[in-house]
Short mmCIF file of C-alpha atoms and ligand atoms in Angstrom, two decimals:
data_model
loop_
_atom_site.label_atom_id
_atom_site.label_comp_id
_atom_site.label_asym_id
_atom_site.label_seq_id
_atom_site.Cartn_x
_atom_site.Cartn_y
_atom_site.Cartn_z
CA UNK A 1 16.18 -22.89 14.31
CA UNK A 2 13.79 -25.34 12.22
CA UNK A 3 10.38 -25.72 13.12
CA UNK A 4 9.01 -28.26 14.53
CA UNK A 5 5.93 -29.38 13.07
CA UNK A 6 2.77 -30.23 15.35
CA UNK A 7 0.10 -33.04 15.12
CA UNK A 8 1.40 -34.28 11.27
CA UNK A 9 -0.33 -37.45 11.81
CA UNK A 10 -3.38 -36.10 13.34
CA UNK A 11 -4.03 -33.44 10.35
CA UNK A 12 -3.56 -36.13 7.85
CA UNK A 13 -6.12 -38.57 9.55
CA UNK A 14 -8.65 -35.68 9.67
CA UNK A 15 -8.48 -33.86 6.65
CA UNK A 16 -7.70 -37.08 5.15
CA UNK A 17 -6.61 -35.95 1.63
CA UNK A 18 -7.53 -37.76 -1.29
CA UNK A 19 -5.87 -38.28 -4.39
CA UNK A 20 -6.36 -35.60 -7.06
CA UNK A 21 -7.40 -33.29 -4.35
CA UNK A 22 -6.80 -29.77 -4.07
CA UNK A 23 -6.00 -28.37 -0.24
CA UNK A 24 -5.34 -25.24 0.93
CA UNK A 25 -2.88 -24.57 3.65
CA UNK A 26 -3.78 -21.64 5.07
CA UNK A 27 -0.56 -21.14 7.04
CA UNK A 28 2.65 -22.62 5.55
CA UNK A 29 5.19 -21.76 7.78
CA UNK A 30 8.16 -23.81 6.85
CA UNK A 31 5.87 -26.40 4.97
CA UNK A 32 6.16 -29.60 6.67
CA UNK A 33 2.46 -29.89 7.24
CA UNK A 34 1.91 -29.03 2.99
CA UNK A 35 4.64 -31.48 1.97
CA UNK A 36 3.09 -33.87 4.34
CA UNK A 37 -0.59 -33.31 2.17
CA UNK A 38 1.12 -33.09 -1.38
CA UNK A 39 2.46 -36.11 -0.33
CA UNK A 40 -1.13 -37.56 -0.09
CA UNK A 41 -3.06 -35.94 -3.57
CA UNK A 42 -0.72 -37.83 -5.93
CA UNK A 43 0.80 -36.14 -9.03
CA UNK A 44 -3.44 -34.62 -10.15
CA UNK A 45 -3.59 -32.89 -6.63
CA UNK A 46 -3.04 -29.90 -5.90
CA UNK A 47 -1.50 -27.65 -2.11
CA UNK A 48 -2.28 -24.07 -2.31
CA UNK A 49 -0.21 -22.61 0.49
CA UNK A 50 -0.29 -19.53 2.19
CA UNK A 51 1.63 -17.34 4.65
CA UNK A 52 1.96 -13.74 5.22
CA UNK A 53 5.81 -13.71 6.28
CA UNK A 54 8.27 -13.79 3.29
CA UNK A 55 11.09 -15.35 4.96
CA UNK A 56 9.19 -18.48 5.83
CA UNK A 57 7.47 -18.76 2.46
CA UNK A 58 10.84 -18.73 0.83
CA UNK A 59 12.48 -21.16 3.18
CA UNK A 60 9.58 -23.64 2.51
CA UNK A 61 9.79 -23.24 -1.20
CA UNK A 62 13.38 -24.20 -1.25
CA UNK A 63 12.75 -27.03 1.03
CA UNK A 64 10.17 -28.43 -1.65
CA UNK A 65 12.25 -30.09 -4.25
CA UNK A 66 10.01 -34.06 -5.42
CA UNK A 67 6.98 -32.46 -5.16
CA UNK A 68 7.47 -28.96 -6.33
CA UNK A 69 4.89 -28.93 -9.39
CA UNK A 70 2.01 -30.03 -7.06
CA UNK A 71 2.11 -27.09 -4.41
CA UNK A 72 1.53 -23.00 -5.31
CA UNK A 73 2.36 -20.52 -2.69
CA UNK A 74 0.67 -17.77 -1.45
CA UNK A 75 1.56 -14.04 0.49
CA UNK A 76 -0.89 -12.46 2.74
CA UNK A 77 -3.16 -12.87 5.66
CA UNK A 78 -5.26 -15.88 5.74
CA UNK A 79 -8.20 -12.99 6.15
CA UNK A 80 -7.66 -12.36 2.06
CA UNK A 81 -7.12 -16.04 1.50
CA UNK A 82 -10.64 -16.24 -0.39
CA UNK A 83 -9.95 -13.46 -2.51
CA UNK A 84 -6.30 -14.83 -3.59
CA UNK A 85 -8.02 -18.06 -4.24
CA UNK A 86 -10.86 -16.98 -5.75
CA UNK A 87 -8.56 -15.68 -8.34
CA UNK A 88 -6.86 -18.82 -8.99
CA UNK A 89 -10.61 -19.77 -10.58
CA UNK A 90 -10.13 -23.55 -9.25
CA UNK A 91 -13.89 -23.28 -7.36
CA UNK A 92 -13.94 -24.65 -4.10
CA UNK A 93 -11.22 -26.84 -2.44
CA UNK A 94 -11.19 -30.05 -0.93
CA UNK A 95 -10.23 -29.22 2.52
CA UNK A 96 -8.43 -26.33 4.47
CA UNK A 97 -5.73 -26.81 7.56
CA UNK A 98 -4.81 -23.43 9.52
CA UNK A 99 -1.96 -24.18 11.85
CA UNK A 100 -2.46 -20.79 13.91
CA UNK A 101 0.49 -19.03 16.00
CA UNK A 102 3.78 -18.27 15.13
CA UNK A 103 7.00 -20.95 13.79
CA UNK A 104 9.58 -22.14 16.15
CA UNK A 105 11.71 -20.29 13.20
CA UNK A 106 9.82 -16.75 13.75
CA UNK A 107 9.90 -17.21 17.89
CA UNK A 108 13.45 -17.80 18.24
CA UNK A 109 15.11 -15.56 15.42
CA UNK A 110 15.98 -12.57 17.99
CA UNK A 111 15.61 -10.41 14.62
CA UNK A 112 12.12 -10.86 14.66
CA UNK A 113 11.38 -9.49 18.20
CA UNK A 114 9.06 -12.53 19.24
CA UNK A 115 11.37 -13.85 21.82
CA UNK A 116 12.54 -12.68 24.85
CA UNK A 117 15.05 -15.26 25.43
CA UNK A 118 17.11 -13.12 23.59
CA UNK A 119 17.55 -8.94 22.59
CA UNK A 120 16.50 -7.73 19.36
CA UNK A 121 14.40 -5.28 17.77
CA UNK A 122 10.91 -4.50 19.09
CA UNK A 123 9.23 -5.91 15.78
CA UNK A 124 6.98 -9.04 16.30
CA UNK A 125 5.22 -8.63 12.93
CA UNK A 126 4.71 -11.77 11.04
CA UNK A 127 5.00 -9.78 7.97
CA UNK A 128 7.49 -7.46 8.09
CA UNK A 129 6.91 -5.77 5.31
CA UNK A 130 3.81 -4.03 6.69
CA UNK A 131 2.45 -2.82 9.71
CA UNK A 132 2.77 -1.06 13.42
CA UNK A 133 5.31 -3.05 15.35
CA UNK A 134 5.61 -3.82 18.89
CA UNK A 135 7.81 -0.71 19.48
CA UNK A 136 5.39 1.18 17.66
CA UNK A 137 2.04 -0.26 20.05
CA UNK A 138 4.29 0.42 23.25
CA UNK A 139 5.68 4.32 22.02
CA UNK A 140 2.18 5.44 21.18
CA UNK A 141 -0.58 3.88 22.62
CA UNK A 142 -2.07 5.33 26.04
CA UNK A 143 -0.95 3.68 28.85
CA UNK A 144 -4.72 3.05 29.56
CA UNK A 145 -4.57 1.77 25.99
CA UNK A 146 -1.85 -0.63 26.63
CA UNK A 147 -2.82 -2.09 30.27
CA UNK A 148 -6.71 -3.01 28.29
CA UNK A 149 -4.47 -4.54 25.91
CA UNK A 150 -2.46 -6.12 28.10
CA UNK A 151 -5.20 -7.63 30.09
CA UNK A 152 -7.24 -8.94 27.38
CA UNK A 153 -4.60 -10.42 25.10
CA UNK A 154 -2.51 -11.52 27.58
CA UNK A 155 -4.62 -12.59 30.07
CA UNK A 156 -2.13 -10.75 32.93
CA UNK A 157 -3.13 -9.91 36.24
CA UNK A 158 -0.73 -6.97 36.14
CA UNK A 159 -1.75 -5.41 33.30
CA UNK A 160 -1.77 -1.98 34.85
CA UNK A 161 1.24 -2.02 36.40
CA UNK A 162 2.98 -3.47 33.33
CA UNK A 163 1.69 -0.37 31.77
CA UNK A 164 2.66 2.22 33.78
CA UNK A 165 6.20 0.68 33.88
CA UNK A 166 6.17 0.91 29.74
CA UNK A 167 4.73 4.28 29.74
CA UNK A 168 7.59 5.44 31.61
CA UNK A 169 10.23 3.65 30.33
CA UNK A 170 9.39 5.28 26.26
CA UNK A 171 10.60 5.30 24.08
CA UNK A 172 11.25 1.33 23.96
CA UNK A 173 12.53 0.15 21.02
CA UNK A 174 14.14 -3.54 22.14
CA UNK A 175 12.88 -6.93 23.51
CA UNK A 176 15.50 -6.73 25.98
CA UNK A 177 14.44 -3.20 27.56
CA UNK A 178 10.61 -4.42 27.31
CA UNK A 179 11.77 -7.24 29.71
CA UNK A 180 13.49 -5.04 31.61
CA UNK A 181 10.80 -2.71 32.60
CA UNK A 182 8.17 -6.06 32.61
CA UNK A 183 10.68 -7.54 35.38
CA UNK A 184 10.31 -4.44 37.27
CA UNK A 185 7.13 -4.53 38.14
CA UNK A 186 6.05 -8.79 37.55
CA UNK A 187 8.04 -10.70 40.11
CA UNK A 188 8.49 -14.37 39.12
CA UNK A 189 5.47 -16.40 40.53
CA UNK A 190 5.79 -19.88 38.96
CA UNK A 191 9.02 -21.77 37.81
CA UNK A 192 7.63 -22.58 34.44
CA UNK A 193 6.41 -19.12 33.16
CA UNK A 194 8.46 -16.38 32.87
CA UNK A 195 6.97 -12.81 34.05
CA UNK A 196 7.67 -11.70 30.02
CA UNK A 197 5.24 -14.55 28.63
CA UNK A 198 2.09 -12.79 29.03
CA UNK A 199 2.43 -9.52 28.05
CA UNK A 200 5.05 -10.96 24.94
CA UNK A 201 1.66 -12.78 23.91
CA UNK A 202 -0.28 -9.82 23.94
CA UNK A 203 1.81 -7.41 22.07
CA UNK A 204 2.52 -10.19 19.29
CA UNK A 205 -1.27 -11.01 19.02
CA UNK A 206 -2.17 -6.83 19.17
CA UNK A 207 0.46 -6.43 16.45
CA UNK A 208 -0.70 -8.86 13.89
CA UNK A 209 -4.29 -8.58 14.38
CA UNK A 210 -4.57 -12.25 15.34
CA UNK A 211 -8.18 -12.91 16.41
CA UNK A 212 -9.80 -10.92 14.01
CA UNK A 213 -7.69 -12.67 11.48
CA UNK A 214 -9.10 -16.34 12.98
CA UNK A 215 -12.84 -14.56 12.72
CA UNK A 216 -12.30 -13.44 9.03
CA UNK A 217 -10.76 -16.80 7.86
CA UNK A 218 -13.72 -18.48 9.81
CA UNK A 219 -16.22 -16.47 7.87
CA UNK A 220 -14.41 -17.28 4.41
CA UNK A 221 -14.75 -20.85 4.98
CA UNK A 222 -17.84 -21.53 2.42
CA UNK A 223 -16.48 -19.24 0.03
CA UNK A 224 -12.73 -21.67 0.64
CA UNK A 225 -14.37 -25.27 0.65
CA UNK A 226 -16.94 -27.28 -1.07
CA UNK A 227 -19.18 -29.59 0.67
CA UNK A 228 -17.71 -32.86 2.05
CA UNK A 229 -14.54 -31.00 2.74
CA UNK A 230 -12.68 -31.04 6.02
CA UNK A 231 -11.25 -27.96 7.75
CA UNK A 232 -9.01 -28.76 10.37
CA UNK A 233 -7.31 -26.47 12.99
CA UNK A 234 -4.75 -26.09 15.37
CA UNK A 235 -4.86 -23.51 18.07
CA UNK A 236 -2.44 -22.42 20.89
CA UNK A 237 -4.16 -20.69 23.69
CA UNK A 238 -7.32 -20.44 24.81
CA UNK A 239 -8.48 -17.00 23.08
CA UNK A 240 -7.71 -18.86 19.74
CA UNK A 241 -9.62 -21.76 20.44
CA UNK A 242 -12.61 -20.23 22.42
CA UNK A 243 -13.11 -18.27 18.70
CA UNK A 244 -12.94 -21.48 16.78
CA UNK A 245 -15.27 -23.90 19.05
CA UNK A 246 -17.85 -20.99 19.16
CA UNK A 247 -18.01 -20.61 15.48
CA UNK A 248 -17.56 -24.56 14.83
CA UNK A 249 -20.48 -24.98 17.12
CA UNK A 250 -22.51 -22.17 15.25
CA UNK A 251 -21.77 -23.94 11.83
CA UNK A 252 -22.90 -26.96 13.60
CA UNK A 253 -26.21 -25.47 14.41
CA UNK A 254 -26.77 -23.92 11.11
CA UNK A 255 -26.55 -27.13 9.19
CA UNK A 256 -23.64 -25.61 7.36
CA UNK A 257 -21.26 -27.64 8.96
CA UNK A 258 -20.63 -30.97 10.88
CA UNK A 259 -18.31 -30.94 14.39
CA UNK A 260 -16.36 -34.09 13.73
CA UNK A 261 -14.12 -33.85 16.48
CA UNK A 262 -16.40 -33.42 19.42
CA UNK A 263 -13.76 -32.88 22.01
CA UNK A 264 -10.58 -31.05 21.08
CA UNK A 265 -7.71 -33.90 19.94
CA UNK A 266 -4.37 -32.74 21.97
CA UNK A 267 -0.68 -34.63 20.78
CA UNK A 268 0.07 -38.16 22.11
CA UNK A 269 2.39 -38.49 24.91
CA UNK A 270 4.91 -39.40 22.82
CA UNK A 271 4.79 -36.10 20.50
CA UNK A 272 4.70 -33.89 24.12
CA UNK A 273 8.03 -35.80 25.04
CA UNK A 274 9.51 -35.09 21.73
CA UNK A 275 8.05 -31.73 21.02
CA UNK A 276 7.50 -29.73 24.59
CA UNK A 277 6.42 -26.76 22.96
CA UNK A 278 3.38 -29.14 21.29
CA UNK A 279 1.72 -29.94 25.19
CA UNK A 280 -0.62 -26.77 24.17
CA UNK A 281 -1.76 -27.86 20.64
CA UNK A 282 -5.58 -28.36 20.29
CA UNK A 283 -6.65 -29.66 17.30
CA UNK A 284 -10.61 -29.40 15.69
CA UNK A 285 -11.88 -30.24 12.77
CA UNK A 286 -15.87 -29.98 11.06
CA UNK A 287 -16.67 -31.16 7.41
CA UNK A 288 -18.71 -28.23 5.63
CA UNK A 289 -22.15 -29.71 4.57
CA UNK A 290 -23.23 -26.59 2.06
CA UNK A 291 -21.06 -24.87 -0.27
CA UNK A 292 -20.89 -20.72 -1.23
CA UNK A 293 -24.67 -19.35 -1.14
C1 LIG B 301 2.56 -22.72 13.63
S1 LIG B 301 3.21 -22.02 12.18
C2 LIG B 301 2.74 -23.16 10.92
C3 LIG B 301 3.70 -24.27 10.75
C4 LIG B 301 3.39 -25.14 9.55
N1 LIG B 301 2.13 -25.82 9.69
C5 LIG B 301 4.49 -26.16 9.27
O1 LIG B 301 4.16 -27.32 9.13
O2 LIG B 301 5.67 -25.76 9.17
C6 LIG B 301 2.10 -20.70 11.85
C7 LIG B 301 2.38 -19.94 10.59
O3 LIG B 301 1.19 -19.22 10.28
C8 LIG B 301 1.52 -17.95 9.81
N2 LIG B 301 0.37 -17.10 10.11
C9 LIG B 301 -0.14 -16.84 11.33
N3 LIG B 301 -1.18 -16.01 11.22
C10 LIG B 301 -1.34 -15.76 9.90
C11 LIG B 301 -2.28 -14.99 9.15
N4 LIG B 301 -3.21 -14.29 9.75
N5 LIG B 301 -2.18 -14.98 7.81
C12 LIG B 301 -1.21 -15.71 7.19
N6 LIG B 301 -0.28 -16.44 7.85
C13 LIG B 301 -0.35 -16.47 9.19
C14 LIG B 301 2.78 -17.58 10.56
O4 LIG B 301 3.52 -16.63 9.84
C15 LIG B 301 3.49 -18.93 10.69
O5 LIG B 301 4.42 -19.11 9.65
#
């Protein structure tokens, strides 16, 4: 399956690219969002952009075909992003988007373990080269270790039990056993989430280091754009974007950074219809006011 991409329009009004520009995308995914900028900086602009899992990168470099000789890819965590750019020598960009989560692609590819719609491997690593995966965080953490985990990741009132019911169902090595065992103990509460949501979060977040990846790309920023340029984000739950309004706001304070959007910009209507998964999107965006010190 193709992702779909979120807020197009919106990114493009606030990072509002200029011709000649250079922009970094800090997560590529399939590329629709970098296509949609390289679109925007003419044939003198420049999309750097980056992703940490392979498969997508390649699928969005085939996909680019008119505007191939304006956009450079990227592999590794946005965390490293400064360093990788640094080393492209082009000083400070013009604006940065980070599109935070997982694809459509990587949620619903059974391969990749994300889903549990469907059975497949225990994996959930965005870069599968690399890593612990979700089998890995069930089979040897504690089962204390696991219910914390649990709990603060996935924001699940049944942490505990969830636990217990993975401790004693090791080794687990599929998304369909994982359910299994969740199911056990989690009995459906609400039609529209599934008792596997929650804990599915938590492991995929655990497993890829999520939040402190969001902190470390946060602290990068004046090392990633000059002053006058726009970083815009998206974020899908509210641990993400509790990270980013905190630090936006501490920018803000600082003077190193202006809050443009002063409440979070969610997708029209119209997009939710289209796009269901899209109703969660929050989108925030500040214009850095200093450069590197
Ligand atoms: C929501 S998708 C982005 C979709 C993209 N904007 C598009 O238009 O197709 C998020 C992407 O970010 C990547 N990603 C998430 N966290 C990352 C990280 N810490 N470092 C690098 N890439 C990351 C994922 O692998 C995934 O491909």
């Amino acid at each position: 399956m193709q992702h779909v991409p979120v807020m197009t329009a919106e990114v493009l009004q606030w990072l509002a690219p200029r011709e000649g520009g250079v922009y970094l995308d800090a997560t590529c995914g399939l590329g629709s969002h970098t296509k949609a900028i390289a679109a925007h900086v003419g044939a003198g602009g420049l999309v750097v952009s980056n992703d940490r899992d392979a498969e997508s990168l390649a699928m969005a470099r085939a996909s680019v075909t008119e505007q191939a000789e304006r956009i450079q890819f990227t592999q590794g965590p946005f965390s490293s992003l400064a360093d990788r750019w640094k080393a492209m020598g082009r000083g400070l960009a013009n604006g940065l988007v980070a599109d935070l989560g997982v694809s459509r692609y990587q949620l619903t590819t059974p391969e990749r373990g994300m889903t549990f719609m469907a059975d497949g491997p225990l994996d959930m690593r965005m870069d599968r080269s690399q890593g612990e995966t979700a089998a890995d965080v069930c089979n040897h953490s504690s089962e204390l270790e696991l219910a914390n985990l649990i709990y603060e990741y996935g924001e699940e009132r049944r942490s505990r039990q969830i636990a217990r019911a993975i401790a004693q169902g090791r080794p687990v090595t599929t998304t369909g056993q994982l359910c299994r065992l969740i199911t056990q103990v989690t009995p459906r509460t609400s039609r529209t989430i599934a008792p596997e949501t929650k804990t599915f979060q938590a492991l995929r977040i655990a497993v890829n280091h999520e939040l402190d990846e969001i902190k470390a790309l946060l602290n990068a920023l004046p090392e990633l754009v000059g002053p006058g340029g726009r970083v815009v984000t998206i974020s899908f739950h509210s641990l993400e974007d509790r990270i980013l309004k905190q630090h936006f706001q501490a920018l803000g304070r600082s003077g190193q950074a202006r809050v443009l959007t002063k409440h979070v910009v969610a997708p029209s209507n119209e997009e939710v219809r289209r796009n269901p998964p899209s109703r969660s999107a929050k989108l925030r965006c500040v214009e850095m006011m200093t450069g590197e010190e």
